[in-house]
mmCIF file of C-alpha atoms and ligand atoms in Angstrom:
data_model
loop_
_atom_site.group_PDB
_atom_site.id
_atom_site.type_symbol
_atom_site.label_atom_id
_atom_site.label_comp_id
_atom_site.label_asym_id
_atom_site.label_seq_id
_atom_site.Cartn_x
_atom_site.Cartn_y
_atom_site.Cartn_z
ATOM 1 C CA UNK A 29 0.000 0.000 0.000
ATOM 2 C CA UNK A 30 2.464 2.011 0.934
ATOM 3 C CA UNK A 31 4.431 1.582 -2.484
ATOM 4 C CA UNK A 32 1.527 2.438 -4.250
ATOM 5 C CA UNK A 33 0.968 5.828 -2.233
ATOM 6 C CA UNK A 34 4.680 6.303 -3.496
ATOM 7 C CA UNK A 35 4.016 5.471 -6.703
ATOM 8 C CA UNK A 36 0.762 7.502 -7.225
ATOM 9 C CA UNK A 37 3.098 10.553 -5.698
ATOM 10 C CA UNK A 38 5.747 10.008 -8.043
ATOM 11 C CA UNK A 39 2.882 9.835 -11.036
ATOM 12 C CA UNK A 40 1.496 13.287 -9.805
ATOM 13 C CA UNK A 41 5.052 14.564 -9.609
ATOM 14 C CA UNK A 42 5.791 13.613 -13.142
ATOM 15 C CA UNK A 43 2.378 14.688 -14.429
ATOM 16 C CA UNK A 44 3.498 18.039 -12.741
ATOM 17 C CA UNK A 45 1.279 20.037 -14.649
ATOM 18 C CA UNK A 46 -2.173 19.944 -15.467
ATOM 19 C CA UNK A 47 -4.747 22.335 -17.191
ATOM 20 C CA UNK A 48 -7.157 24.493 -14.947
ATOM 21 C CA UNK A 49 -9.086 27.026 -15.460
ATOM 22 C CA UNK A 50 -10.099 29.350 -12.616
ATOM 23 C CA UNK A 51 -13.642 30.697 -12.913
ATOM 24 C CA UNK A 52 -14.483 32.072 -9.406
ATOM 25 C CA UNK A 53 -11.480 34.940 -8.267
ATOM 26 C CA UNK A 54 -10.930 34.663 -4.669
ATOM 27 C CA UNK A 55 -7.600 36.057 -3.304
ATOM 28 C CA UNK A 56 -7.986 33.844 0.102
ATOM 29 C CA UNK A 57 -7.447 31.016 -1.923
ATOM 30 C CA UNK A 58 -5.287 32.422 -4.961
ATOM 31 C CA UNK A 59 -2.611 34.472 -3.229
ATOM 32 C CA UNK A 60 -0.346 34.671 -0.414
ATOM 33 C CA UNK A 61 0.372 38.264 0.916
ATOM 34 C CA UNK A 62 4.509 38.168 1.046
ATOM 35 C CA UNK A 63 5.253 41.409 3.035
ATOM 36 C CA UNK A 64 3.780 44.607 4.395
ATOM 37 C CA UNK A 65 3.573 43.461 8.032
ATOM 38 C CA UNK A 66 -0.340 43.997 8.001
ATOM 39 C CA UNK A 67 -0.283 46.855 5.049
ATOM 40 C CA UNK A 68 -1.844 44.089 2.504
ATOM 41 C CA UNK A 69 -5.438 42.971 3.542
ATOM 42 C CA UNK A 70 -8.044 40.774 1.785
ATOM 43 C CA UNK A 71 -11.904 41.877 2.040
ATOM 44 C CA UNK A 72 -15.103 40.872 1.560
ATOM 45 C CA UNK A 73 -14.894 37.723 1.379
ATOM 46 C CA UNK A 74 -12.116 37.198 -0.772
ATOM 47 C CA UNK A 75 -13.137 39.408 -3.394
ATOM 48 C CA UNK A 76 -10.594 42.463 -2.556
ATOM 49 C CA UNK A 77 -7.696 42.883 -1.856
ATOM 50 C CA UNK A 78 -5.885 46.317 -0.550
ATOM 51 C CA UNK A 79 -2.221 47.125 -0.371
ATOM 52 C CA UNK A 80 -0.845 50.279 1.341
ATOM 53 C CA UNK A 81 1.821 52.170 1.651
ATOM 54 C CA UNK A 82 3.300 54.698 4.430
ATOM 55 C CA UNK A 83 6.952 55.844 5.019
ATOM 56 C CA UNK A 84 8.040 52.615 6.801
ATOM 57 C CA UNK A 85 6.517 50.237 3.950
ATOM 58 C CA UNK A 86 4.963 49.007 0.651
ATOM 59 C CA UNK A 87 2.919 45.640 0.864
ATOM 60 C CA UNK A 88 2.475 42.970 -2.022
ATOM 61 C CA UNK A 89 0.628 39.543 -2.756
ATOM 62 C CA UNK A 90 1.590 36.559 -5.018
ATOM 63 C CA UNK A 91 0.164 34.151 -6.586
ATOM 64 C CA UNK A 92 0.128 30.225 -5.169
ATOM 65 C CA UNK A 93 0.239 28.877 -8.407
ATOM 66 C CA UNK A 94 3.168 28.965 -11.215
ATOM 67 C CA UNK A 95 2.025 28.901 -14.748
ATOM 68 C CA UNK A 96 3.573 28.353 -18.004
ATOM 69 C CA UNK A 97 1.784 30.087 -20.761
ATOM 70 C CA UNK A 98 -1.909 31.853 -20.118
ATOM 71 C CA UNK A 99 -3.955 34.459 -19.453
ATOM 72 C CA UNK A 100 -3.540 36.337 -16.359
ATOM 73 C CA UNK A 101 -6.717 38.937 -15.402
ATOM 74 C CA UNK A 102 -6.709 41.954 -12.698
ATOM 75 C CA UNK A 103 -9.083 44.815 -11.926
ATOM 76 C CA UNK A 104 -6.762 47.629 -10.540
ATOM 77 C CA UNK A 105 -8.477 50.954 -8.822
ATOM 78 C CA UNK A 106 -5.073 52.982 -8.350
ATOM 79 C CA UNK A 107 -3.779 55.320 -5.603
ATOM 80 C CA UNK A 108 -6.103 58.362 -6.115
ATOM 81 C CA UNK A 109 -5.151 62.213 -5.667
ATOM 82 C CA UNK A 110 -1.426 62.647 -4.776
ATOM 83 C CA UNK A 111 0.198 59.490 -5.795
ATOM 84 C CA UNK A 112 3.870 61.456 -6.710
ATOM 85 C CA UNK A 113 6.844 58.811 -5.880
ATOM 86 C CA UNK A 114 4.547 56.134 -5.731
ATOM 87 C CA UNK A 115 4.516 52.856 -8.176
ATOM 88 C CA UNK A 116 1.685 50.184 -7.987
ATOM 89 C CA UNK A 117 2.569 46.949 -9.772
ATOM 90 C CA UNK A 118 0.726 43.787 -11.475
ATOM 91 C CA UNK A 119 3.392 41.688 -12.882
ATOM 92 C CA UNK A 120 4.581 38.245 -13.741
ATOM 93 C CA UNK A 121 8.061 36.814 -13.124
ATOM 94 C CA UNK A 122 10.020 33.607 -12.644
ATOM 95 C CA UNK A 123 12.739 33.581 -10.235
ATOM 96 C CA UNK A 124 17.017 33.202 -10.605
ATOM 97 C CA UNK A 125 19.132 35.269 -11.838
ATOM 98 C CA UNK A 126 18.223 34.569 -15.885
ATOM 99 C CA UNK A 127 14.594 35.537 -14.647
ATOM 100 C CA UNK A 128 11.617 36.135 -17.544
ATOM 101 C CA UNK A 129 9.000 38.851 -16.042
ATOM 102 C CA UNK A 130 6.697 40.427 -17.434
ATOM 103 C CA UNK A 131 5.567 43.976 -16.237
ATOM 104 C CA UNK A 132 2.739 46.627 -15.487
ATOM 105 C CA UNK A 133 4.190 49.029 -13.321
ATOM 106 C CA UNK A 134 1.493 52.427 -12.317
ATOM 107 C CA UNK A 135 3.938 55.421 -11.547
ATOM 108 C CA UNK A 136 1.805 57.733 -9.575
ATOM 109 C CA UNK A 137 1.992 61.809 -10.027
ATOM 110 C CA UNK A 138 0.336 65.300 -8.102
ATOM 111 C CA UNK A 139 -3.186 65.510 -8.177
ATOM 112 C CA UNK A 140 -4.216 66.288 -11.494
ATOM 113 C CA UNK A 141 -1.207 65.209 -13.683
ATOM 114 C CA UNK A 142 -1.746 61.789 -15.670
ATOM 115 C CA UNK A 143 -0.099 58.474 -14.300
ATOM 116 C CA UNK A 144 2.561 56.719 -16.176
ATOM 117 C CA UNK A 145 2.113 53.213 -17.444
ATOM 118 C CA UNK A 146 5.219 51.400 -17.362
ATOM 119 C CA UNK A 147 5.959 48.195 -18.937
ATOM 120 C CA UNK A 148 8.965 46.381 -19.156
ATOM 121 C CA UNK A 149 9.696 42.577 -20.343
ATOM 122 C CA UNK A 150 12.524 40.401 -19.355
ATOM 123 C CA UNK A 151 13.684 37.065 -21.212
ATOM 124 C CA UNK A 152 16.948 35.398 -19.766
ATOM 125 C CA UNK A 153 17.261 38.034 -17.476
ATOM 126 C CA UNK A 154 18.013 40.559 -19.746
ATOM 127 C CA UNK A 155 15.572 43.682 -19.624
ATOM 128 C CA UNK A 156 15.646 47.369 -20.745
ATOM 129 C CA UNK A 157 12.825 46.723 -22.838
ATOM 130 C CA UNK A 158 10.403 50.247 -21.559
ATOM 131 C CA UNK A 159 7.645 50.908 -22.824
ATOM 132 C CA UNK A 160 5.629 53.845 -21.106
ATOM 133 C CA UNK A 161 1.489 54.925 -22.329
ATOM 134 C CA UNK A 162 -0.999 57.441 -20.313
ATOM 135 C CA UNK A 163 -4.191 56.254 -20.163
ATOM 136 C CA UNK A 164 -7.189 56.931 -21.960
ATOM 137 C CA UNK A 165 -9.692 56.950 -18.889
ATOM 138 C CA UNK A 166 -8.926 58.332 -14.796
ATOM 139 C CA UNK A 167 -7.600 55.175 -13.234
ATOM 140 C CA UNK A 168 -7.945 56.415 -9.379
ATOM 141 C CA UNK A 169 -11.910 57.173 -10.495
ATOM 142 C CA UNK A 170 -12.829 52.713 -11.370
ATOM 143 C CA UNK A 171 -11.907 49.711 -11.609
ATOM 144 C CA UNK A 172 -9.731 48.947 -14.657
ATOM 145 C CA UNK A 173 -8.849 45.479 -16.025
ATOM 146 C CA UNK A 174 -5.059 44.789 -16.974
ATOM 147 C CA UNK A 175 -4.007 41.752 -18.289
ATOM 148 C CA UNK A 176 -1.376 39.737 -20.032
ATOM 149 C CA UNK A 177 -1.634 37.193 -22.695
ATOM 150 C CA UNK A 178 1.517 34.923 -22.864
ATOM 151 C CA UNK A 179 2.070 31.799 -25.690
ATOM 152 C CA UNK A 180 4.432 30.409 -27.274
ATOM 153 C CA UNK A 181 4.126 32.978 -30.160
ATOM 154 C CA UNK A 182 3.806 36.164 -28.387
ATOM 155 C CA UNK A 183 2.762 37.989 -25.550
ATOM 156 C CA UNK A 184 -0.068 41.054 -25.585
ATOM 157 C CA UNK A 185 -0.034 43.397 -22.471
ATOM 158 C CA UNK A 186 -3.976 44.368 -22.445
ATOM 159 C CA UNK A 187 -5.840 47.634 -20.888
ATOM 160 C CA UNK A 188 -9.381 46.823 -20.425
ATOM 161 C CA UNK A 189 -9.347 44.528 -23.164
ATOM 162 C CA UNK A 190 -7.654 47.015 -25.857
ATOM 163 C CA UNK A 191 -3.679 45.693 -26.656
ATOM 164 C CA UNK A 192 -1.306 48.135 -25.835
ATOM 165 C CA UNK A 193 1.775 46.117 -26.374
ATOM 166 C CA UNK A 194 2.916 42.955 -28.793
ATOM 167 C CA UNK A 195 6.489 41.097 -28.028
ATOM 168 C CA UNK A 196 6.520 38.134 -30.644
ATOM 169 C CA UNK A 197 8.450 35.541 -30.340
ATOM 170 C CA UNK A 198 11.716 36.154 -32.705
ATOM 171 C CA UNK A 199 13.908 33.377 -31.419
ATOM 172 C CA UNK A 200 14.383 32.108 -34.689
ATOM 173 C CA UNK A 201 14.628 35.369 -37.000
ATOM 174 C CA UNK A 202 16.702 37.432 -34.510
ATOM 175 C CA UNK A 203 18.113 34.999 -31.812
ATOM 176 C CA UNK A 204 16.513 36.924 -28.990
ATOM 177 C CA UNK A 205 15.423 35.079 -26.246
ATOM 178 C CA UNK A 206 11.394 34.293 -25.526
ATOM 179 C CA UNK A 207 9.970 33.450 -21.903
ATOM 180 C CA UNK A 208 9.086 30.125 -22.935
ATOM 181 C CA UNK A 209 10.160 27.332 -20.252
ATOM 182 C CA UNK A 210 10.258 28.806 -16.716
ATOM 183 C CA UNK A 211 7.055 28.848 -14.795
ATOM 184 C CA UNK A 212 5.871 32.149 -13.090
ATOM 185 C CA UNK A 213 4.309 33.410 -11.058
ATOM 186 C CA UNK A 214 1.704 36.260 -10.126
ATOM 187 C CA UNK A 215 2.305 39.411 -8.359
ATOM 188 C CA UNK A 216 0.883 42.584 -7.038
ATOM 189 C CA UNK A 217 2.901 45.283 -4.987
ATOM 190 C CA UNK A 218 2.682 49.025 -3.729
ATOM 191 C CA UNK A 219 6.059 50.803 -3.109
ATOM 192 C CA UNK A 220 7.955 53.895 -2.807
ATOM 193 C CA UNK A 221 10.324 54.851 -6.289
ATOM 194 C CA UNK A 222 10.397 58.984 -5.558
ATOM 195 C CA UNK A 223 14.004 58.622 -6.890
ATOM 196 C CA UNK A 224 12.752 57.690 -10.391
ATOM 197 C CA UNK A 225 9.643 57.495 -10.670
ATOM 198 C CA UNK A 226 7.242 60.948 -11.281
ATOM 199 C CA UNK A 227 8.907 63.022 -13.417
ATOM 200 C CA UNK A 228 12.134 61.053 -13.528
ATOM 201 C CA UNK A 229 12.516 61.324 -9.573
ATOM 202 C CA UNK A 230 12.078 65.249 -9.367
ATOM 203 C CA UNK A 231 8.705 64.923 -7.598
ATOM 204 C CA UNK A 232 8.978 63.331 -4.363
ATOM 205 C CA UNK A 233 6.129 61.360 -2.233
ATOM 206 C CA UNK A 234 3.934 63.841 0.247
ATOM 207 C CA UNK A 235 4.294 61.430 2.975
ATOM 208 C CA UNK A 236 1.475 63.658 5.037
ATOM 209 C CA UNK A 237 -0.375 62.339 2.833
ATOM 210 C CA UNK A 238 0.192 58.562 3.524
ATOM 211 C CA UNK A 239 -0.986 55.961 3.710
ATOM 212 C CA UNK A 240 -1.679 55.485 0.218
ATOM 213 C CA UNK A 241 -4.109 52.465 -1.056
ATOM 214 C CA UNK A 242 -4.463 50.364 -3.929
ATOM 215 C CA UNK A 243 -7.029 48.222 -4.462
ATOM 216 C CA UNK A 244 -6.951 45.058 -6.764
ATOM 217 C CA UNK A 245 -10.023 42.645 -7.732
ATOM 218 C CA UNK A 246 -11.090 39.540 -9.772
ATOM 219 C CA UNK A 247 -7.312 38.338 -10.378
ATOM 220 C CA UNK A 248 -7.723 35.159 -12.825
ATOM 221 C CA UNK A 249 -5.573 33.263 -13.873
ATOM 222 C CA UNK A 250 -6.416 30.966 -16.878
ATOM 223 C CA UNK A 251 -3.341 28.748 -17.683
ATOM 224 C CA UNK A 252 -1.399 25.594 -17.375
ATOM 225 C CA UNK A 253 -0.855 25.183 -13.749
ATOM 226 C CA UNK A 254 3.065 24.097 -12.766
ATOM 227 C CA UNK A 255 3.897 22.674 -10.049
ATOM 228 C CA UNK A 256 6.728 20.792 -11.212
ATOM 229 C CA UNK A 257 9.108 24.255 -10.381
ATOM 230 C CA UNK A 258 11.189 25.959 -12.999
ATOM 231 C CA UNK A 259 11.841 24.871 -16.162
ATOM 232 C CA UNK A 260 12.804 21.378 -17.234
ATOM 233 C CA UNK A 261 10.193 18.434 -18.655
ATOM 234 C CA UNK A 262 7.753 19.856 -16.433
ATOM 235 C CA UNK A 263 7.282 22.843 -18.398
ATOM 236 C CA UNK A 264 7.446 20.984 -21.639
ATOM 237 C CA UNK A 265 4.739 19.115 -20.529
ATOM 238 C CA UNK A 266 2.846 21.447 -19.180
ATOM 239 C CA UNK A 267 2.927 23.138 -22.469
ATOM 240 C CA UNK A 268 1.967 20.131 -24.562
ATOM 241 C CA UNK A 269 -0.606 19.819 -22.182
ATOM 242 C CA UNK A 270 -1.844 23.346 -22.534
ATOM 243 C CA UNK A 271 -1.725 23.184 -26.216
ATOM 244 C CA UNK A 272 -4.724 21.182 -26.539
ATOM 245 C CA UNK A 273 -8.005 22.795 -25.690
ATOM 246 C CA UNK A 274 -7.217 26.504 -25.218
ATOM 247 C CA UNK A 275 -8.248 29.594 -26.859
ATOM 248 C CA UNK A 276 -5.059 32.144 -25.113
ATOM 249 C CA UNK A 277 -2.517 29.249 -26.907
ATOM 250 C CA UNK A 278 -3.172 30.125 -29.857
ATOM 251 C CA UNK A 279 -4.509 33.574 -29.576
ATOM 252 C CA UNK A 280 -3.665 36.456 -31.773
ATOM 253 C CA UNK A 281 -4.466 39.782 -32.358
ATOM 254 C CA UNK A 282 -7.717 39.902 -34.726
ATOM 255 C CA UNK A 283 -8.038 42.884 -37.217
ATOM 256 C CA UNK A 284 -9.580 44.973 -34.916
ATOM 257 C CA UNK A 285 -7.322 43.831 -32.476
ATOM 258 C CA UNK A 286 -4.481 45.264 -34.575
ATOM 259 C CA UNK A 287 -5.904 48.808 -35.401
ATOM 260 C CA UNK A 288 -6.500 49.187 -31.098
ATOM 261 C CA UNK A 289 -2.999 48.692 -30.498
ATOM 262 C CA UNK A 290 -2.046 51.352 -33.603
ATOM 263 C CA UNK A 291 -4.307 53.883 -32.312
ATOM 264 C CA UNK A 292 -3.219 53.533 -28.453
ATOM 265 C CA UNK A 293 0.802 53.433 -29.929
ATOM 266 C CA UNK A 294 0.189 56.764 -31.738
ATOM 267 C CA UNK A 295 -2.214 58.651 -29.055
ATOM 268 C CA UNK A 296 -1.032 57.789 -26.015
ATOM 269 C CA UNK A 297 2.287 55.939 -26.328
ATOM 270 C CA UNK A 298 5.307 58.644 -24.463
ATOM 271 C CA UNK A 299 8.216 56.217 -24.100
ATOM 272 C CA UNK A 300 9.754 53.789 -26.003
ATOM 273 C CA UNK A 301 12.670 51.659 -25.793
ATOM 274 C CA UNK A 302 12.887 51.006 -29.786
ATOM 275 C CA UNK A 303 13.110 54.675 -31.097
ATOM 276 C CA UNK A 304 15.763 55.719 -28.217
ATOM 277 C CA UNK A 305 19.027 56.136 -29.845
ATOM 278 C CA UNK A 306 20.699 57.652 -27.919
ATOM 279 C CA UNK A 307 20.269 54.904 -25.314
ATOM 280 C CA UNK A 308 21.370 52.642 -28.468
ATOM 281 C CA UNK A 309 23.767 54.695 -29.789
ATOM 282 C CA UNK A 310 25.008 51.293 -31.842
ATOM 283 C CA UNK A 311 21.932 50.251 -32.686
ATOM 284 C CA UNK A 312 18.632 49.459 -31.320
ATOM 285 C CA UNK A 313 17.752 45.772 -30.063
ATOM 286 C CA UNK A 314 17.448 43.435 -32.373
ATOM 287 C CA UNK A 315 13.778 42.769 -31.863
ATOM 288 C CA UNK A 316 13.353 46.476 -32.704
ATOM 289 C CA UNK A 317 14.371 46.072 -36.777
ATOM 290 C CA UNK A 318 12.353 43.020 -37.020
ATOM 291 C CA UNK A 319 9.122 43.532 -40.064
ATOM 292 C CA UNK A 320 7.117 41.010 -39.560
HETATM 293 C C1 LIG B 28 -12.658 46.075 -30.838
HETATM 294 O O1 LIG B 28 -11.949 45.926 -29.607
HETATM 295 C C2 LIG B 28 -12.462 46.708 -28.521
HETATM 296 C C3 LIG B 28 -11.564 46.469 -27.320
HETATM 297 O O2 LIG B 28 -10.248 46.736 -27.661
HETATM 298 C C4 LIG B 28 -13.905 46.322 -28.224
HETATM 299 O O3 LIG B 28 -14.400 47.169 -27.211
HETATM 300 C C5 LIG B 28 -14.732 46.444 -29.486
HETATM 301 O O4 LIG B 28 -16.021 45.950 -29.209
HETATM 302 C C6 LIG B 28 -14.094 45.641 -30.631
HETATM 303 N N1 LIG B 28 -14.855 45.871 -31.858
HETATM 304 C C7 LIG B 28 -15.164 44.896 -32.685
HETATM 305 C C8 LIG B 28 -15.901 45.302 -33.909
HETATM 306 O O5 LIG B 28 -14.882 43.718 -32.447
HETATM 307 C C1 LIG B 29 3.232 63.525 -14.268
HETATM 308 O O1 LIG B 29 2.753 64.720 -14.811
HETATM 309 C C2 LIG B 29 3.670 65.395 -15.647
HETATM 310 C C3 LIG B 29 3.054 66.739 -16.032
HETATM 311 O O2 LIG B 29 1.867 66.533 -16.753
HETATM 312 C C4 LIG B 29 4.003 64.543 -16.854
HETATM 313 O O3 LIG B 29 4.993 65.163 -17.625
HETATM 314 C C5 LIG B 29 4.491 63.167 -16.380
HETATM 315 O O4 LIG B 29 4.655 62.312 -17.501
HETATM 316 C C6 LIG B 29 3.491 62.562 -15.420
HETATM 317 N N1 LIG B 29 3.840 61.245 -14.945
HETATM 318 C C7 LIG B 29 4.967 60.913 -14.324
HETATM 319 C C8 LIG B 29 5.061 59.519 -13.822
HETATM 320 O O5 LIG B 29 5.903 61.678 -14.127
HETATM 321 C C1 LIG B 30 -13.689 38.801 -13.637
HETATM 322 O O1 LIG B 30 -12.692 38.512 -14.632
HETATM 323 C C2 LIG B 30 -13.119 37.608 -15.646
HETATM 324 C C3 LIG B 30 -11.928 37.301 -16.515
HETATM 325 O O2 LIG B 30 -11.255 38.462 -16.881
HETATM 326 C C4 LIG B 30 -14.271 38.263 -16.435
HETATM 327 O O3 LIG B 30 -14.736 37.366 -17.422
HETATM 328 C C5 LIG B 30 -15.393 38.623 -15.461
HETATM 329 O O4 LIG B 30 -16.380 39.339 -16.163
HETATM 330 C C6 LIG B 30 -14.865 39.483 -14.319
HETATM 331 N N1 LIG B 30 -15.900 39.709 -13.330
HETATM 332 C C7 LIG B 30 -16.234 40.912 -12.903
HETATM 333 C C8 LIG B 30 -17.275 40.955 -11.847
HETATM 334 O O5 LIG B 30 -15.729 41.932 -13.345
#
């Protein structure tokens, strides 16, 4: 008997992965809160979730599972009135040193003046990928939905269901490396970045006017579940698995889908990483010259 208990948990080890689909958001039983000492709280039931921030501390929240490949869904209400110096976060990221993430980062500003978006995407480890957008809407005034598509072909940051941002998957054409076998996770975080963040660090946080909250909803995350760690047959598997039956593997931008992300990349698109040479005064990344 015992043997076969050892088997079976070797099976389910090996079978580290299966597909799973998460219909009911409830951050009691999707998240851990990792640090804040008390500033991160989960309400009403399980349905939000609130992360402050004072002088002493940020908070933040991760998700239990790992996933390779999916969808990944938040409603975000950000920091309202003066949010200078502060930076509210919905990311994913793997872990070790040659790290893939994959970022939404909300640099606050005065009262008034228009938050930065701030995304950034790491393969291997390597980053300095920006990519910075206003918004189109107030997002202190409602909830807003933010969410990231990631496949084997590419991955599509989202703002309320309009793409703001395509990375495709160039490995072959250009050699640069795509998030593609390390599992990651979730995660959500408040924090102070008054050295960089609102207006390139010359407006500082008002800390009379702390704490500051932000409040996140309805994270889902639809995707092939890992928990075989990092990398490894585990992920291949889990990606053969996934490949199957779901829509976000094989997703990609429709035609309409295409002329959203053109008009948000010409009306509200301030920063990017591709057209800064002098950053790249020998050339831009290589991703950058790629046509297709
Ligand atoms: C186009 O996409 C937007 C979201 O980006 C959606 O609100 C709209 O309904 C779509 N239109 C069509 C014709 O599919
Ligand atoms: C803050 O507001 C200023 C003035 O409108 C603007 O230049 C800047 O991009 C805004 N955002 C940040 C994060 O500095
Ligand atoms: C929660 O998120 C899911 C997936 O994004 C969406 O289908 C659903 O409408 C959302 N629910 C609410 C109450 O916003």
């Amino acid at each position: 008997m015992a043997t076969f208990r050892l088997f079976l948990a070797a099976l389910l080890l090996f079978l580290s992965c299966s597909v799973f689909s998460v219909l009911t958001a409830n951050f009691y039983q999707d998240v851990d809160i990792t640090w804040g000492d008390g500033r991160a709280k989960i309400l009403d039931n399980g349905q939000l979730l609130t992360l402050s921030l004072d002088r002493y501390s940020g908070s933040g929240f991760q998700s239990r599972n790992q996933h390779l490949f999916g969808r990944f869904d938040v409603q975000m209400k950000l920091v309202a009135g003066d949010s200078a110096g502060t930076v509210a976060t919905f990311y994913l990221s793997s872990q070790g040193n040659t790290h893939d993430e994959i970022d939404f980062e909300f640099l606050g500003n005065l009262s008034g003046d228009p938050y930065v978006l701030h995304t950034n995407l790491y393969s291997q480890g390597k980053g300095d990928r920006e990519q910075q957008f206003y918004l189109w809407f107030d997002p202190t005034k409602d909830f807003h939905t933010y969410s990231v598509l990631w496949n084997p072909s590419h991955i599509v940051f989202y703002v309320d269901g309009t793409p703001i941002r395509e990375f495709k998957n160039r490995e072959t054409s250009t050699g640069v490396a795509y998030p593609k076998s390390q599992t990651m996770r979730a995660y959500g975080s408040l924090w102070d970045a008054d050295d960089w963040a609102t207006r390139g660090g010359l407006v500082k946080t008002d800390w009379s006017k702390a704490p500051f909250t932000a409040a996140y909803r309805n994270f889902t995350a639809d995707g092939c579940v890992s928990w075989g760690g990092n990398g490894g047959t585990s992920a291949t598997s889990c990606a053969n698995a996934a490949a199957g039956s779901n829509a976000w593997m094989r997703q990609e931008l429709d035609s309409n889908g295409t002329e959203r992300l053109k008009w948000v990349r010409t009306n509200y698109m301030i920063y990017d990483y591709c057209t800064d040479w002098r950053r790249f005064p020998r050339g831009v990344p290589p991703e950058c010259n790629a046509s297709d």
